[in-house]
Amino acid sequence: MILSSAVGLLVGLVLAGVLIAMNDPARILHLLLETGWWMVLVVALNVAQIFASAAGWGPLIDDPRRPGILGLARMRWIRVATNAILPVVQALGELVRAQLLFREGVAKVRVIASVATDLGTEMASQIVFSLLGLAVLMTIPHAAGDSTTLWAVVGTLLGAGLTGAFMAAHRWGLFRFIERMLPGLAARVGWTSLGELSGLNDAVVGLYREPGRLWRSGGWHMLSWLIGVLETWAALQAVGAEAGIAEALVIESLGQAVRSAGFFIPGALGLQEGGYVLICALFGIPPDKAIALVLVRRLRDVILGVPGVIVWRWGAAADRANIPATEARGHL
């Protein structure tokens, strides 16, 4: 993971650096310096997204010790922060939030079941969001015939297929297979706590047998994506791009699809910048403003992410200070 993250980060830095160098770096910097109070709105809307996503996770935690919305939002904030700030693949954030929920006293089986199912409902709602963006794109005459649109359609359909396979695997026994592997893994790494994951498959399947939980989770995640449209609109205004809500919806839906496709590159660095340049070109937004749009979002990630990582590490250090050395391995 460390090697792949390092390679991905290097590739991303090169791509981002080349894009910025080719599109008037001085002009891009000027656009960023002119964002003003729009940046405050961008950050505030991202906080609202975090709360909506946390509310989407809540219905899937089938445990009386489940934290309230503030506690879940804190975990979601830290998950987003680690994915955005640390030079690692985006899967780290899922491991971090699982660890944080376990520290609240929720059973490990239910922690992992909730995180896995939440990923499924979030991915499913993103596909619906992407389809909505494509539908709006098709109504815009000057953009509907662009070759980028064809790639967007193909990518969305492929994403829908992968999401369906991901959720079907959950429902039809993926975690039964994982359970069978756990004893051998536990013996190799010396983690006796892995034995506490017996019944994981039943916990996941149990959630999928309660559609009410899935619909509530997916609904909150959909709200989070829609709040992201407002955030993108605010960021577009911040960099002086002439675009309305319809354009913001298309840019946000397709841009998030690009970011998800770049999960193997820390922060989708470089890939996200290139994707936004192509998507924004559909609406006549020049590359310098498209790159500035991405950098506004990355600046937002820094503003919210650095405190999030600090809170995470501070809490982890405090927990280690309170855990006897003989028990520390079991809490990894």
Short mmCIF file of C-alpha atoms in Angstrom, two decimals:
data_model
loop_
_atom_site.label_atom_id
_atom_site.label_comp_id
_atom_site.label_asym_id
_atom_site.label_seq_id
_atom_site.Cartn_x
_atom_site.Cartn_y
_atom_site.Cartn_z
CA MET A 1 0.00 0.00 0.00
CA ILE A 2 2.84 2.39 0.83
CA LEU A 3 4.57 1.70 -2.49
CA SER A 4 1.40 2.05 -4.55
CA SER A 5 0.51 5.26 -2.70
CA ALA A 6 3.96 6.70 -3.36
CA VAL A 7 3.78 5.86 -7.07
CA GLY A 8 0.25 7.22 -7.35
CA LEU A 9 1.21 10.40 -5.54
CA LEU A 10 4.20 10.95 -7.80
CA VAL A 11 2.14 10.42 -10.95
CA GLY A 12 -0.56 12.74 -9.63
CA LEU A 13 1.90 15.49 -8.75
CA VAL A 14 3.45 15.33 -12.21
CA LEU A 15 0.04 15.48 -13.92
CA ALA A 16 -1.17 18.36 -11.76
CA GLY A 17 2.12 20.24 -12.20
CA VAL A 18 2.05 19.90 -15.99
CA LEU A 19 -1.58 21.05 -16.19
CA ILE A 20 -0.93 24.12 -14.05
CA ALA A 21 2.29 24.97 -15.92
CA MET A 22 0.48 24.79 -19.28
CA ASN A 23 -2.38 27.07 -18.23
CA ASP A 24 -0.94 30.35 -16.92
CA PRO A 25 -0.01 29.69 -13.26
CA ALA A 26 -0.04 33.43 -12.48
CA ARG A 27 -3.62 33.73 -13.70
CA ILE A 28 -4.69 30.67 -11.68
CA LEU A 29 -3.10 32.13 -8.54
CA HIS A 30 -4.88 35.44 -9.15
CA LEU A 31 -8.23 33.64 -9.43
CA LEU A 32 -7.60 31.87 -6.11
CA LEU A 33 -6.69 35.11 -4.37
CA GLU A 34 -9.95 36.67 -5.59
CA THR A 35 -12.26 34.03 -4.09
CA GLY A 36 -13.03 36.19 -1.04
CA TRP A 37 -16.16 35.34 0.93
CA TRP A 38 -17.17 32.69 -1.60
CA MET A 39 -14.59 30.43 0.05
CA VAL A 40 -16.46 30.72 3.36
CA LEU A 41 -19.64 29.52 1.64
CA VAL A 42 -17.75 26.65 -0.03
CA VAL A 43 -16.40 25.48 3.34
CA ALA A 44 -19.81 25.84 5.04
CA LEU A 45 -21.53 23.76 2.36
CA ASN A 46 -18.89 21.06 2.69
CA VAL A 47 -19.60 20.90 6.43
CA ALA A 48 -23.28 20.43 5.57
CA GLN A 49 -22.28 17.58 3.24
CA ILE A 50 -20.37 15.90 6.05
CA PHE A 51 -23.43 16.02 8.32
CA ALA A 52 -25.70 14.62 5.58
CA SER A 53 -23.27 11.76 4.89
CA ALA A 54 -23.02 11.04 8.62
CA ALA A 55 -26.83 10.86 8.78
CA GLY A 56 -26.66 8.36 5.92
CA TRP A 57 -24.33 6.14 7.89
CA GLY A 58 -26.40 6.21 11.07
CA PRO A 59 -29.32 3.93 10.01
CA LEU A 60 -26.85 1.15 9.20
CA ILE A 61 -25.27 0.98 12.66
CA ASP A 62 -27.46 -1.62 14.33
CA ASP A 63 -26.18 -1.13 17.86
CA PRO A 64 -27.63 0.71 20.90
CA ARG A 65 -24.19 2.30 21.48
CA ARG A 66 -24.35 4.12 18.15
CA PRO A 67 -23.18 7.74 18.58
CA GLY A 68 -25.48 10.66 17.88
CA ILE A 69 -25.28 12.81 14.76
CA LEU A 70 -22.48 14.98 16.16
CA GLY A 71 -20.35 11.93 16.95
CA LEU A 72 -20.97 10.40 13.53
CA ALA A 73 -20.24 13.72 11.82
CA ARG A 74 -16.94 13.91 13.68
CA MET A 75 -16.00 10.43 12.38
CA ARG A 76 -17.08 11.31 8.87
CA TRP A 77 -15.07 14.55 9.05
CA ILE A 78 -11.96 12.61 10.05
CA ARG A 79 -12.60 10.05 7.29
CA VAL A 80 -12.81 12.84 4.69
CA ALA A 81 -9.76 14.56 6.16
CA THR A 82 -7.52 11.49 6.02
CA ASN A 83 -8.54 10.75 2.43
CA ALA A 84 -7.98 14.35 1.34
CA ILE A 85 -4.82 15.27 3.24
CA LEU A 86 -2.72 12.16 3.79
CA PRO A 87 -0.67 10.74 0.88
CA VAL A 88 -2.40 7.35 0.94
CA VAL A 89 -5.06 5.55 -1.06
CA GLN A 90 -8.60 6.55 -0.16
CA ALA A 91 -9.37 3.24 1.56
CA LEU A 92 -7.55 4.51 4.66
CA GLY A 93 -10.48 6.74 5.54
CA GLU A 94 -12.80 3.74 5.79
CA LEU A 95 -10.41 1.97 8.15
CA VAL A 96 -10.10 5.09 10.28
CA ARG A 97 -13.82 5.63 10.70
CA ALA A 98 -14.30 1.93 11.52
CA GLN A 99 -11.66 2.24 14.23
CA LEU A 100 -13.30 5.38 15.62
CA LEU A 101 -16.72 3.72 15.79
CA PHE A 102 -15.25 0.67 17.51
CA ARG A 103 -13.73 2.94 20.16
CA GLU A 104 -17.26 4.11 20.95
CA GLY A 105 -18.06 0.58 22.12
CA VAL A 106 -19.93 -0.66 19.04
CA ALA A 107 -19.31 -4.36 18.35
CA LYS A 108 -16.67 -4.97 15.66
CA VAL A 109 -19.02 -7.08 13.55
CA ARG A 110 -21.57 -4.28 13.44
CA VAL A 111 -18.88 -1.67 12.80
CA ILE A 112 -17.57 -3.44 9.71
CA ALA A 113 -21.07 -4.35 8.50
CA SER A 114 -22.16 -0.70 8.76
CA VAL A 115 -19.09 0.65 6.95
CA ALA A 116 -19.34 -1.91 4.13
CA THR A 117 -23.07 -1.35 3.63
CA ASP A 118 -22.68 2.43 3.87
CA LEU A 119 -20.13 2.27 1.06
CA GLY A 120 -22.70 0.38 -1.00
CA THR A 121 -25.54 2.88 -0.44
CA GLU A 122 -23.17 5.81 -1.04
CA MET A 123 -21.99 4.30 -4.32
CA ALA A 124 -25.56 3.54 -5.40
CA SER A 125 -26.70 7.10 -4.68
CA GLN A 126 -23.68 8.41 -6.59
CA ILE A 127 -24.73 6.42 -9.66
CA VAL A 128 -28.21 7.96 -9.45
CA PHE A 129 -26.57 11.36 -9.05
CA SER A 130 -24.36 10.75 -12.10
CA LEU A 131 -27.38 9.69 -14.16
CA LEU A 132 -29.14 12.88 -13.10
CA GLY A 133 -26.11 14.88 -14.23
CA LEU A 134 -26.08 13.07 -17.58
CA ALA A 135 -29.81 13.72 -18.07
CA VAL A 136 -29.25 17.44 -17.49
CA LEU A 137 -26.23 17.39 -19.80
CA MET A 138 -28.33 15.95 -22.62
CA THR A 139 -30.70 18.94 -22.38
CA ILE A 140 -27.87 21.42 -23.01
CA PRO A 141 -27.58 21.65 -26.83
CA HIS A 142 -24.03 22.98 -27.08
CA ALA A 143 -22.67 20.24 -24.81
CA ALA A 144 -24.74 17.14 -25.62
CA GLY A 145 -22.84 16.23 -28.78
CA ASP A 146 -19.33 16.47 -27.35
CA SER A 147 -17.18 13.32 -27.27
CA THR A 148 -16.70 13.89 -23.54
CA THR A 149 -20.41 13.15 -23.15
CA LEU A 150 -19.96 9.70 -24.70
CA TRP A 151 -17.16 8.90 -22.27
CA ALA A 152 -19.33 10.15 -19.41
CA VAL A 153 -22.15 7.82 -20.45
CA VAL A 154 -19.79 4.84 -20.77
CA GLY A 155 -18.13 5.61 -17.43
CA THR A 156 -21.45 5.98 -15.63
CA LEU A 157 -22.80 2.71 -17.01
CA LEU A 158 -19.58 0.94 -16.05
CA GLY A 159 -19.79 2.45 -12.56
CA ALA A 160 -23.40 1.30 -12.25
CA GLY A 161 -22.38 -2.24 -13.17
CA LEU A 162 -19.54 -2.28 -10.65
CA THR A 163 -21.78 -0.86 -7.93
CA GLY A 164 -24.41 -3.49 -8.62
CA ALA A 165 -21.79 -6.23 -8.45
CA PHE A 166 -20.38 -4.74 -5.22
CA MET A 167 -23.77 -4.72 -3.50
CA ALA A 168 -24.72 -8.13 -4.87
CA ALA A 169 -21.48 -9.57 -3.49
CA HIS A 170 -22.43 -8.19 -0.07
CA ARG A 171 -25.87 -9.70 -0.27
CA TRP A 172 -24.83 -13.10 -1.55
CA GLY A 173 -21.90 -14.15 0.59
CA LEU A 174 -18.76 -12.03 0.13
CA PHE A 175 -18.32 -11.74 3.87
CA ARG A 176 -18.88 -15.45 4.40
CA PHE A 177 -15.75 -15.95 2.31
CA ILE A 178 -13.94 -13.30 4.37
CA GLU A 179 -14.99 -15.00 7.60
CA ARG A 180 -13.41 -18.24 6.42
CA MET A 181 -10.13 -16.45 5.79
CA LEU A 182 -10.01 -14.71 9.17
CA PRO A 183 -8.62 -17.57 11.32
CA GLY A 184 -5.59 -18.01 9.06
CA LEU A 185 -5.02 -14.24 8.90
CA ALA A 186 -5.31 -13.92 12.66
CA ALA A 187 -2.75 -16.68 13.18
CA ARG A 188 -0.28 -15.00 10.82
CA VAL A 189 -0.43 -11.47 12.26
CA GLY A 190 -1.16 -12.38 15.88
CA TRP A 191 -4.40 -10.41 16.17
CA THR A 192 -6.63 -12.43 18.46
CA SER A 193 -9.30 -9.72 18.12
CA LEU A 194 -10.10 -10.93 14.61
CA GLY A 195 -11.91 -13.81 16.23
CA GLU A 196 -14.56 -11.31 17.32
CA LEU A 197 -15.70 -10.99 13.70
CA SER A 198 -17.61 -14.25 13.67
CA GLY A 199 -21.09 -13.60 12.27
CA LEU A 200 -19.96 -10.77 9.98
CA ASN A 201 -21.75 -12.15 6.94
CA ASP A 202 -25.01 -12.51 8.87
CA ALA A 203 -24.71 -8.90 10.05
CA VAL A 204 -24.23 -7.58 6.50
CA VAL A 205 -27.00 -9.73 5.01
CA GLY A 206 -29.27 -8.66 7.89
CA LEU A 207 -28.86 -5.01 6.87
CA TYR A 208 -29.67 -5.81 3.25
CA ARG A 209 -32.85 -7.53 4.42
CA GLU A 210 -34.07 -4.24 5.90
CA PRO A 211 -34.72 -2.01 2.87
CA GLY A 212 -35.96 0.80 5.07
CA ARG A 213 -32.45 1.28 6.45
CA LEU A 214 -30.96 1.20 2.95
CA TRP A 215 -33.39 3.75 1.57
CA ARG A 216 -32.83 6.15 4.48
CA SER A 217 -29.09 5.81 4.09
CA GLY A 218 -29.23 6.31 0.32
CA GLY A 219 -31.55 9.30 0.69
CA TRP A 220 -29.18 11.11 3.02
CA HIS A 221 -26.24 10.37 0.75
CA MET A 222 -28.22 11.73 -2.21
CA LEU A 223 -28.84 14.91 -0.23
CA SER A 224 -25.10 15.13 0.37
CA TRP A 225 -24.41 14.92 -3.37
CA LEU A 226 -26.98 17.63 -4.06
CA ILE A 227 -25.42 19.92 -1.46
CA GLY A 228 -22.20 19.35 -3.38
CA VAL A 229 -23.89 20.93 -6.42
CA LEU A 230 -24.40 24.13 -4.43
CA GLU A 231 -20.78 23.96 -3.30
CA THR A 232 -19.59 23.62 -6.90
CA TRP A 233 -21.82 26.52 -7.96
CA ALA A 234 -20.31 28.67 -5.19
CA ALA A 235 -16.79 27.64 -6.26
CA LEU A 236 -17.59 28.52 -9.88
CA GLN A 237 -18.72 31.98 -8.79
CA ALA A 238 -15.56 32.29 -6.71
CA VAL A 239 -13.32 31.86 -9.76
CA GLY A 240 -15.49 34.05 -12.00
CA ALA A 241 -16.91 31.29 -14.20
CA GLU A 242 -20.25 31.98 -15.85
CA ALA A 243 -22.29 28.93 -14.89
CA GLY A 244 -25.65 28.24 -13.29
CA ILE A 245 -27.04 25.42 -11.17
CA ALA A 246 -27.56 23.12 -14.19
CA GLU A 247 -23.92 23.43 -15.21
CA ALA A 248 -22.83 22.99 -11.60
CA LEU A 249 -24.88 19.78 -11.38
CA VAL A 250 -23.17 18.31 -14.44
CA ILE A 251 -19.69 19.39 -13.33
CA GLU A 252 -20.17 18.05 -9.80
CA SER A 253 -21.73 14.72 -10.81
CA LEU A 254 -19.16 13.92 -13.48
CA GLY A 255 -16.32 15.37 -11.43
CA GLN A 256 -17.13 13.12 -8.49
CA ALA A 257 -17.20 10.15 -10.86
CA VAL A 258 -13.67 11.08 -12.00
CA ARG A 259 -12.53 11.38 -8.40
CA SER A 260 -13.96 7.96 -7.55
CA ALA A 261 -12.21 6.44 -10.56
CA GLY A 262 -8.93 7.84 -9.23
CA PHE A 263 -9.20 6.08 -5.86
CA PHE A 264 -5.73 4.57 -6.34
CA ILE A 265 -4.11 8.04 -6.49
CA PRO A 266 -4.03 9.96 -3.17
CA GLY A 267 -6.63 12.68 -3.43
CA ALA A 268 -7.10 11.81 -7.14
CA LEU A 269 -4.31 14.33 -7.63
CA GLY A 270 -3.78 15.27 -11.27
CA LEU A 271 -6.64 13.07 -12.47
CA GLN A 272 -9.23 15.33 -10.89
CA GLU A 273 -7.64 18.45 -12.38
CA GLY A 274 -7.57 16.90 -15.85
CA GLY A 275 -11.13 15.65 -15.54
CA TYR A 276 -12.46 19.07 -14.56
CA VAL A 277 -10.66 20.71 -17.48
CA LEU A 278 -12.49 18.36 -19.89
CA ILE A 279 -15.86 18.65 -18.15
CA CYS A 280 -15.75 22.44 -17.80
CA ALA A 281 -14.82 22.72 -21.49
CA LEU A 282 -18.33 21.45 -22.26
CA PHE A 283 -19.63 24.81 -21.04
CA GLY A 284 -16.92 27.02 -22.44
CA ILE A 285 -15.14 27.43 -19.12
CA PRO A 286 -11.43 27.94 -19.89
CA PRO A 287 -8.77 25.59 -18.43
CA ASP A 288 -7.33 28.18 -16.04
CA LYS A 289 -10.72 28.63 -14.36
CA ALA A 290 -11.35 24.87 -14.35
CA ILE A 291 -8.02 24.27 -12.58
CA ALA A 292 -8.73 27.14 -10.18
CA LEU A 293 -12.09 25.48 -9.44
CA VAL A 294 -10.32 22.26 -8.43
CA LEU A 295 -7.77 24.19 -6.36
CA VAL A 296 -10.58 25.98 -4.51
CA ARG A 297 -11.84 22.55 -3.52
CA ARG A 298 -8.37 21.43 -2.52
CA LEU A 299 -7.95 24.57 -0.43
CA ARG A 300 -11.26 23.70 1.23
CA ASP A 301 -9.85 20.22 1.91
CA VAL A 302 -6.84 21.79 3.62
CA ILE A 303 -8.96 24.16 5.72
CA LEU A 304 -11.15 21.32 7.01
CA GLY A 305 -8.73 18.43 6.63
CA VAL A 306 -5.70 19.55 8.61
CA PRO A 307 -7.74 20.09 11.83
CA GLY A 308 -9.48 16.76 11.17
CA VAL A 309 -6.21 14.84 10.97
CA ILE A 310 -4.93 16.62 14.11
CA VAL A 311 -8.12 15.68 16.02
CA TRP A 312 -7.77 12.08 14.85
CA ARG A 313 -4.13 11.72 15.90
CA TRP A 314 -4.68 13.59 19.16
CA GLY A 315 -7.56 11.26 20.04
CA ALA A 316 -5.54 8.20 19.05
CA ALA A 317 -2.64 9.28 21.25
CA ALA A 318 -4.99 9.81 24.18
CA ASP A 319 -6.53 6.37 23.65
CA ARG A 320 -3.12 4.70 23.56
CA ALA A 321 -2.20 6.39 26.81
CA ASN A 322 -5.26 4.80 28.43
CA ILE A 323 -4.83 1.28 26.97
CA PRO A 324 -2.53 -1.20 28.75
CA ALA A 325 0.34 -2.40 26.58
CA THR A 326 -0.97 -5.97 26.70
CA GLU A 327 -4.25 -4.83 25.12
CA ALA A 328 -2.87 -2.41 22.55
CA ARG A 329 -2.48 -5.00 19.78
CA GLY A 330 -6.09 -6.03 20.05
CA HIS A 331 -7.22 -2.47 19.34
CA LEU A 332 -5.34 -2.11 16.06
#
